[in-house]
Amino acid sequence: MSRPLVSYQEAFDAAPVSMLVVDSSGRVVDVNRQLESLFGYSRDELIGQAVENLVDGGGDAHRQRREAYLSSPEKRPMGAGRDLFGRHRDGHRIPVEIGLTPLKTDAGTFVLASVVDLTERKRAEEQFRLAIEAAPNGMMLVDERGDIVLVNAQIELIFGYSRVELVGQSVDRLLPVRYRAGHGTSRASFFATPLARPMGLGRELYALRKDGREVPVEIGLSPLQTPTGVLVLSSIVDVTDRKQAREALEASLHEKEVLLKELHHRAKNNLQLIA
């Protein structure tokens, strides 16, 4: 039988992500070089140790989840829907994503865990959040279902809601009732061909505040490709002051037009009298 070109250990160590193998008692059986680099431990220091040593906030809670997983092991992500953190040798927390794969062997069931360091992604997300928060316009992030993912302080000012009241809710609650029926179709059309563009080009748009008052707005839409799919970033500007100034200017121009017509009429009558 010919020797394989690459051994298991060579392939394991060459993997681009951190990996470790844990036995059914939660003891580390093997780790690769990427994991040594990520957590600051050597392979010899980790093998035989409890995997909870690498988990931030481990202990009994993690042991219970590990035992529940081993009762019906399947390939899946760990901690779906919640933030996970590893614990570096020096004590600092590492944001991670973990995938679990059961390995059934003659010696028993083991778990292969792949660990992805999310530090750079989390840093980029925080920079994005800070940029959104500092924007002078209302900024809102909405997913394909129409649920609000993120808002900034300007959105709170425009609509009178706190962000706690908005995040996770349907964006339709911010629309006057007359717009809601057709909004789902418009949203689906945008996500089908997502391009940066103004919303409602050529017509006036209104939004609905928490107190029930409608406010005229301008909205710009920008698609964002994220690991969870396409999101739409909406830039929202309250144009109440601009609209009132325009209406005041139009009223003033109308008054001047009426005055000019009156002056023209009087001048014409005076000329007729002179004639």
Short mmCIF file of C-alpha atoms in Angstrom, two decimals:
data_model
loop_
_atom_site.label_atom_id
_atom_site.label_comp_id
_atom_site.label_asym_id
_atom_site.label_seq_id
_atom_site.Cartn_x
_atom_site.Cartn_y
_atom_site.Cartn_z
CA MET A 1 0.00 0.00 0.00
CA SER A 2 1.52 3.31 -1.08
CA ARG A 3 2.21 6.01 1.51
CA PRO A 4 -0.12 9.06 1.18
CA LEU A 5 1.52 12.13 -0.32
CA VAL A 6 0.51 14.23 2.70
CA SER A 7 0.14 12.86 6.22
CA TYR A 8 -2.80 13.68 8.50
CA GLN A 9 -0.57 15.80 10.74
CA GLU A 10 0.88 17.74 7.80
CA ALA A 11 -2.62 18.52 6.48
CA PHE A 12 -3.86 19.39 9.97
CA ASP A 13 -1.01 21.80 10.58
CA ALA A 14 -1.30 23.35 7.12
CA ALA A 15 -4.99 24.22 7.57
CA PRO A 16 -5.56 27.99 7.21
CA VAL A 17 -7.80 28.11 10.30
CA SER A 18 -7.17 27.11 13.91
CA MET A 19 -8.27 23.55 14.66
CA LEU A 20 -8.36 21.29 17.69
CA VAL A 21 -9.65 17.83 18.48
CA VAL A 22 -11.42 17.19 21.79
CA ASP A 23 -12.43 13.83 23.28
CA SER A 24 -15.77 12.99 24.89
CA SER A 25 -14.49 14.03 28.33
CA GLY A 26 -13.58 17.51 27.04
CA ARG A 27 -9.83 16.94 26.98
CA VAL A 28 -7.71 18.33 24.14
CA VAL A 29 -6.32 15.54 21.99
CA ASP A 30 -4.58 17.55 19.28
CA VAL A 31 -4.19 21.14 18.00
CA ASN A 32 -2.63 22.61 14.89
CA ARG A 33 -0.09 25.39 14.52
CA GLN A 34 -2.72 28.02 13.77
CA LEU A 35 -4.38 27.33 17.10
CA GLU A 36 -1.05 27.52 18.93
CA SER A 37 -0.53 30.94 17.35
CA LEU A 38 -4.09 32.14 18.11
CA PHE A 39 -4.12 31.21 21.81
CA GLY A 40 -0.42 31.57 22.66
CA TYR A 41 0.02 28.00 23.95
CA SER A 42 2.22 25.24 22.57
CA ARG A 43 0.72 21.89 21.54
CA ASP A 44 2.42 20.17 24.50
CA GLU A 45 0.86 22.64 26.92
CA LEU A 46 -2.64 22.03 25.58
CA ILE A 47 -2.84 18.28 24.98
CA GLY A 48 -4.58 16.60 27.88
CA GLN A 49 -5.97 19.87 29.26
CA ALA A 50 -9.67 20.72 29.58
CA VAL A 51 -10.95 22.61 26.55
CA GLU A 52 -12.69 25.02 28.97
CA ASN A 53 -9.25 26.61 29.52
CA LEU A 54 -9.57 28.11 26.04
CA VAL A 55 -13.16 29.32 26.47
CA ASP A 56 -13.92 32.72 27.95
CA GLY A 57 -16.62 32.20 30.56
CA GLY A 58 -16.20 28.41 30.36
CA GLY A 59 -16.71 26.20 33.39
CA ASP A 60 -19.95 24.42 34.21
CA ALA A 61 -22.03 26.21 31.56
CA HIS A 62 -19.67 25.14 28.78
CA ARG A 63 -19.41 21.59 30.14
CA GLN A 64 -23.20 21.27 30.08
CA ARG A 65 -23.37 22.52 26.47
CA ARG A 66 -20.55 20.14 25.49
CA GLU A 67 -22.33 17.18 27.04
CA ALA A 68 -25.60 18.17 25.32
CA TYR A 69 -23.77 18.31 21.99
CA LEU A 70 -22.22 14.85 22.47
CA SER A 71 -25.66 13.38 23.21
CA SER A 72 -26.63 14.10 19.57
CA PRO A 73 -23.47 15.16 17.73
CA GLU A 74 -23.83 16.75 14.30
CA LYS A 75 -21.88 19.13 12.12
CA ARG A 76 -22.95 22.66 13.02
CA PRO A 77 -21.75 26.06 14.24
CA MET A 78 -21.28 26.53 17.96
CA GLY A 79 -23.33 29.13 19.82
CA ALA A 80 -25.45 30.17 16.85
CA GLY A 81 -26.95 33.59 17.46
CA ARG A 82 -24.60 34.67 20.23
CA ASP A 83 -21.10 36.13 20.48
CA LEU A 84 -18.34 33.66 21.38
CA PHE A 85 -14.98 34.48 22.91
CA GLY A 86 -11.82 32.47 23.44
CA ARG A 87 -9.33 33.19 26.20
CA HIS A 88 -5.69 33.83 25.21
CA ARG A 89 -2.84 32.62 27.40
CA ASP A 90 -2.23 36.22 28.53
CA GLY A 91 -5.89 36.56 29.57
CA HIS A 92 -7.28 38.76 26.78
CA ARG A 93 -10.54 37.80 25.07
CA ILE A 94 -10.61 36.74 21.42
CA PRO A 95 -13.87 37.04 19.46
CA VAL A 96 -14.27 33.78 17.54
CA GLU A 97 -16.51 31.73 15.30
CA ILE A 98 -16.48 27.99 15.99
CA GLY A 99 -17.61 25.10 13.81
CA LEU A 100 -18.11 21.63 15.28
CA THR A 101 -17.73 18.31 13.44
CA PRO A 102 -18.12 14.93 15.21
CA LEU A 103 -15.50 12.28 14.49
CA LYS A 104 -16.62 8.72 15.26
CA THR A 105 -13.74 6.28 15.60
CA ASP A 106 -13.09 2.86 17.11
CA ALA A 107 -11.72 4.67 20.16
CA GLY A 108 -14.93 6.66 20.67
CA THR A 109 -16.44 9.96 19.56
CA PHE A 110 -14.25 13.02 19.19
CA VAL A 111 -15.08 16.58 18.15
CA LEU A 112 -13.11 18.53 15.56
CA ALA A 113 -13.51 22.26 16.24
CA SER A 114 -12.48 24.89 13.70
CA VAL A 115 -11.87 28.30 15.28
CA VAL A 116 -11.88 31.53 13.26
CA ASP A 117 -10.44 34.70 14.80
CA LEU A 118 -12.97 37.54 14.33
CA THR A 119 -10.81 40.29 15.82
CA GLU A 120 -10.31 42.18 12.54
CA ARG A 121 -13.93 41.74 11.50
CA LYS A 122 -15.14 43.00 14.88
CA ARG A 123 -12.78 45.97 14.63
CA ALA A 124 -14.10 46.81 11.17
CA GLU A 125 -17.69 46.46 12.42
CA GLU A 126 -16.96 48.82 15.31
CA GLN A 127 -15.39 51.39 12.97
CA PHE A 128 -18.45 51.13 10.72
CA ARG A 129 -20.76 51.58 13.72
CA LEU A 130 -18.84 54.65 14.89
CA ALA A 131 -18.96 56.17 11.39
CA ILE A 132 -22.72 55.57 11.21
CA GLU A 133 -23.21 57.09 14.66
CA ALA A 134 -21.24 60.22 13.73
CA ALA A 135 -23.11 60.79 10.44
CA PRO A 136 -25.04 64.11 10.28
CA ASN A 137 -28.03 62.39 8.63
CA GLY A 138 -30.30 59.68 9.94
CA MET A 139 -28.74 56.30 9.08
CA MET A 140 -30.60 53.00 9.23
CA LEU A 141 -29.56 49.47 8.28
CA VAL A 142 -32.38 47.15 7.15
CA ASP A 143 -32.30 43.47 6.11
CA GLU A 144 -34.13 41.79 3.25
CA ARG A 145 -37.14 40.98 5.46
CA GLY A 146 -37.53 44.67 6.24
CA ASP A 147 -36.31 44.36 9.84
CA ILE A 148 -34.22 47.17 11.30
CA VAL A 149 -30.66 46.06 12.15
CA LEU A 150 -28.99 49.33 13.18
CA VAL A 151 -29.90 53.01 13.67
CA ASN A 152 -27.96 56.09 14.73
CA ALA A 153 -28.77 58.98 17.07
CA GLN A 154 -30.15 61.11 14.23
CA ILE A 155 -32.80 58.45 13.51
CA GLU A 156 -33.85 58.64 17.15
CA LEU A 157 -34.24 62.42 16.78
CA ILE A 158 -36.17 62.26 13.51
CA PHE A 159 -38.63 59.57 14.57
CA GLY A 160 -38.86 60.06 18.33
CA TYR A 161 -38.10 56.38 19.10
CA SER A 162 -35.12 55.03 21.05
CA ARG A 163 -32.93 52.56 19.21
CA VAL A 164 -34.03 49.83 21.62
CA GLU A 165 -37.60 50.37 20.36
CA LEU A 166 -36.52 50.19 16.70
CA VAL A 167 -33.85 47.48 16.31
CA GLY A 168 -35.47 44.17 15.37
CA GLN A 169 -38.75 45.83 14.39
CA SER A 170 -40.20 46.16 10.89
CA VAL A 171 -39.27 49.35 9.06
CA ASP A 172 -42.94 49.59 8.06
CA ARG A 173 -43.77 51.07 11.46
CA LEU A 174 -41.98 54.24 10.27
CA LEU A 175 -44.18 54.56 7.18
CA PRO A 176 -47.56 56.30 6.93
CA VAL A 177 -50.31 53.68 6.56
CA ARG A 178 -50.96 54.64 2.91
CA TYR A 179 -47.42 53.55 1.94
CA ARG A 180 -47.28 50.20 3.73
CA ALA A 181 -49.23 48.00 1.29
CA GLY A 182 -46.79 48.54 -1.57
CA HIS A 183 -43.58 48.80 0.43
CA GLY A 184 -42.87 45.05 0.48
CA THR A 185 -42.95 44.93 -3.33
CA SER A 186 -40.67 47.97 -3.59
CA ARG A 187 -38.22 46.44 -1.12
CA ALA A 188 -38.15 43.12 -2.99
CA SER A 189 -37.49 45.01 -6.23
CA PHE A 190 -34.54 46.83 -4.65
CA PHE A 191 -32.97 43.62 -3.30
CA ALA A 192 -33.45 41.91 -6.67
CA THR A 193 -31.21 44.56 -8.31
CA PRO A 194 -29.49 46.37 -5.44
CA LEU A 195 -27.99 49.66 -6.63
CA ALA A 196 -27.25 52.90 -4.79
CA ARG A 197 -30.03 55.36 -5.64
CA PRO A 198 -32.50 57.85 -4.15
CA MET A 199 -35.84 56.43 -3.02
CA GLY A 200 -39.09 57.72 -4.53
CA LEU A 201 -37.37 59.82 -7.19
CA GLY A 202 -39.67 62.55 -8.45
CA ARG A 203 -42.24 62.37 -5.66
CA GLU A 204 -42.55 63.61 -2.10
CA LEU A 205 -41.88 61.09 0.66
CA TYR A 206 -43.21 61.17 4.20
CA ALA A 207 -42.23 59.23 7.32
CA LEU A 208 -44.27 58.60 10.47
CA ARG A 209 -42.99 59.69 13.89
CA LYS A 210 -43.77 57.92 17.16
CA ASP A 211 -46.18 60.76 18.08
CA GLY A 212 -48.15 60.16 14.86
CA ARG A 213 -46.91 63.25 13.05
CA GLU A 214 -45.79 62.87 9.44
CA VAL A 215 -42.50 64.45 8.40
CA PRO A 216 -41.30 65.06 4.83
CA VAL A 217 -38.04 63.20 4.16
CA GLU A 218 -35.45 62.48 1.51
CA ILE A 219 -34.07 58.93 1.47
CA GLY A 220 -30.98 57.49 -0.21
CA LEU A 221 -30.48 53.73 -0.51
CA SER A 222 -27.13 51.92 -0.64
CA PRO A 223 -26.72 48.10 -0.71
CA LEU A 224 -24.12 46.54 1.59
CA GLN A 225 -22.80 43.02 1.00
CA THR A 226 -22.22 41.34 4.39
CA PRO A 227 -21.40 37.79 5.55
CA THR A 228 -25.11 37.32 6.34
CA GLY A 229 -26.36 38.63 2.98
CA VAL A 230 -27.26 41.96 1.42
CA LEU A 231 -28.43 44.76 3.73
CA VAL A 232 -29.64 48.20 2.69
CA LEU A 233 -28.21 51.33 4.32
CA SER A 234 -30.78 54.13 4.23
CA SER A 235 -29.73 57.76 4.63
CA ILE A 236 -32.73 59.76 5.84
CA VAL A 237 -32.96 63.56 5.96
CA ASP A 238 -35.84 65.45 7.58
CA VAL A 239 -36.62 68.20 5.04
CA THR A 240 -39.35 69.92 7.09
CA ASP A 241 -37.41 73.20 7.35
CA ARG A 242 -36.50 73.10 3.67
CA LYS A 243 -40.09 72.37 2.67
CA GLN A 244 -41.42 75.19 4.87
CA ALA A 245 -38.84 77.62 3.43
CA ARG A 246 -39.82 76.60 -0.11
CA GLU A 247 -43.51 77.00 0.68
CA ALA A 248 -42.85 80.43 2.22
CA LEU A 249 -40.87 81.46 -0.87
CA GLU A 250 -43.63 80.20 -3.17
CA ALA A 251 -46.22 82.09 -1.10
CA SER A 252 -44.10 85.25 -1.30
CA LEU A 253 -43.68 84.87 -5.06
CA HIS A 254 -47.43 84.34 -5.42
CA GLU A 255 -48.11 87.53 -3.43
CA LYS A 256 -45.69 89.47 -5.64
CA GLU A 257 -47.32 88.01 -8.74
CA VAL A 258 -50.76 89.11 -7.49
CA LEU A 259 -49.37 92.57 -6.68
CA LEU A 260 -47.78 92.92 -10.13
CA LYS A 261 -51.07 91.91 -11.76
CA GLU A 262 -52.90 94.49 -9.66
CA LEU A 263 -50.36 97.20 -10.56
CA HIS A 264 -50.60 96.23 -14.20
CA HIS A 265 -54.39 96.40 -14.04
CA ARG A 266 -54.33 99.85 -12.39
CA ALA A 267 -51.75 101.20 -14.82
CA LYS A 268 -53.85 99.96 -17.73
CA ASN A 269 -56.95 101.66 -16.30
CA ASN A 270 -55.04 104.89 -15.75
CA LEU A 271 -53.79 104.84 -19.34
CA GLN A 272 -57.32 104.26 -20.57
CA LEU A 273 -58.51 107.27 -18.53
CA ILE A 274 -55.72 109.44 -19.97
CA ALA A 275 -56.57 108.30 -23.48
#
